[in-house]
Short mmCIF file of C-alpha atoms in Angstrom, two decimals:
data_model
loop_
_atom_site.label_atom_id
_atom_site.label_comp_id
_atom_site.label_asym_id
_atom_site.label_seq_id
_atom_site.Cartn_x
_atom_site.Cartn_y
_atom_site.Cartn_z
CA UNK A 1 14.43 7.11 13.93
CA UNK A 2 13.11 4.48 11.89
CA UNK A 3 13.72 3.17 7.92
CA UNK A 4 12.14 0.73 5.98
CA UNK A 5 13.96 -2.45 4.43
CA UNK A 6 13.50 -5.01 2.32
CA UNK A 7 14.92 -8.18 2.29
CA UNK A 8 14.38 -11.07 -0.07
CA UNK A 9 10.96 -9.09 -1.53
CA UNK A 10 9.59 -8.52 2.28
CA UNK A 11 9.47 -5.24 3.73
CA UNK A 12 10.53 -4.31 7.21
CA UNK A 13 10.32 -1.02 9.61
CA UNK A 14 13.11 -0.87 11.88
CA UNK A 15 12.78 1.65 14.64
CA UNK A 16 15.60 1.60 17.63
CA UNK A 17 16.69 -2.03 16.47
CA UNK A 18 13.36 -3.05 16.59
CA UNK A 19 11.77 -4.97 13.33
CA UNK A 20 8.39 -4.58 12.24
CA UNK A 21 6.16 -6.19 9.84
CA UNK A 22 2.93 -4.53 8.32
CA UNK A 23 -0.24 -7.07 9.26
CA UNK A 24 -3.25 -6.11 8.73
CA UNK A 25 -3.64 -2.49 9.34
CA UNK A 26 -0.72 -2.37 11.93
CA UNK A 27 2.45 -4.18 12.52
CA UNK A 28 4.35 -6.94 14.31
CA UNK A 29 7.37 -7.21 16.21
CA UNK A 30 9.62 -9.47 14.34
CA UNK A 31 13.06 -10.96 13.93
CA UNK A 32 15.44 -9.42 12.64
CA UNK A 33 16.54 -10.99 9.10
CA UNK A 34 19.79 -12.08 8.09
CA UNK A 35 21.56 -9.71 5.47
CA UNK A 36 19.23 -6.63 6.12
CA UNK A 37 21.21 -3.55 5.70
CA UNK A 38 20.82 -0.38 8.04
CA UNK A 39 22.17 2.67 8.51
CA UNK A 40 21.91 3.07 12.07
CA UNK A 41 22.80 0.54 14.37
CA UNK A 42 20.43 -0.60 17.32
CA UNK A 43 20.61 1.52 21.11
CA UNK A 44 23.47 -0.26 23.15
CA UNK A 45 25.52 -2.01 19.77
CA UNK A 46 28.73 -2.68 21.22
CA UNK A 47 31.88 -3.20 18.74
CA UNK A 48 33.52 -6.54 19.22
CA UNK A 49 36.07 -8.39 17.02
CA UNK A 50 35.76 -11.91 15.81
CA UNK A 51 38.79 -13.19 13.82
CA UNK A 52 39.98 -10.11 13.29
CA UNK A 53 36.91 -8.36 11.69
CA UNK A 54 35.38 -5.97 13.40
CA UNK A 55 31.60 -6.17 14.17
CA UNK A 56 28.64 -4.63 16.35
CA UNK A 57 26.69 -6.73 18.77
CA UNK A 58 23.16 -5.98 19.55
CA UNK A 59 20.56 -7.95 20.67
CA UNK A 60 22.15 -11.51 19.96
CA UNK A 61 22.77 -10.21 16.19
CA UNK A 62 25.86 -9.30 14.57
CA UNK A 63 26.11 -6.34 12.25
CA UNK A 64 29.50 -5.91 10.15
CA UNK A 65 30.09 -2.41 9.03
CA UNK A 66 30.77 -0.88 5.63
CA UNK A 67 31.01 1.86 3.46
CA UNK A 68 28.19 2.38 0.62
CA UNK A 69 28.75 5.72 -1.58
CA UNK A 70 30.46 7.10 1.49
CA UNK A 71 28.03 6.34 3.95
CA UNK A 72 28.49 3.95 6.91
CA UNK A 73 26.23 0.76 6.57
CA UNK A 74 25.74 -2.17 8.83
CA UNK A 75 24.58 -5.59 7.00
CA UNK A 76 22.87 -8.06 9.46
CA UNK A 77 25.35 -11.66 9.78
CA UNK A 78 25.15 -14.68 11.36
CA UNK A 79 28.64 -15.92 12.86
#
């Protein structure tokens, strides 16, 4: 499963919590960006609670849930 982002005018691919940029004519691995918003969390996210807001943990990156037009979301934040 993979979607395409874009944060702050750059586009990403994310594919199993995995960020890609375009270069050239394929991509590169990247970090993932602070306030991206997905609607699948990574393989292995495990809910955790930090001051009494829940949050997902996966690969050193929070993601804190919401609800967008009745869909679960999950917005990239640093702690």
């Amino acid at each position: 499963h993979s979607q395409t982002v874009v944060v702050q005018n750059v586009t990403y691919i994310v594919a199993d919590g995995t960020y890609y940029q375009p270069s050239g004519t394929g991509y590169v691995v990247v970090n993932p960006p602070l306030g991206v918003t997905v609607t699948v969390l990574p393989p292995g996210a495990v809910q955790t609670t930090v001051n009494g807001q829940v949050y997902f943990l996966a690969n050193g990156l929070y993601y804190q849930p919401a609800m967008l037009n009745g869909v679960s979301v999950y917005t990239t934040v640093k702690l």
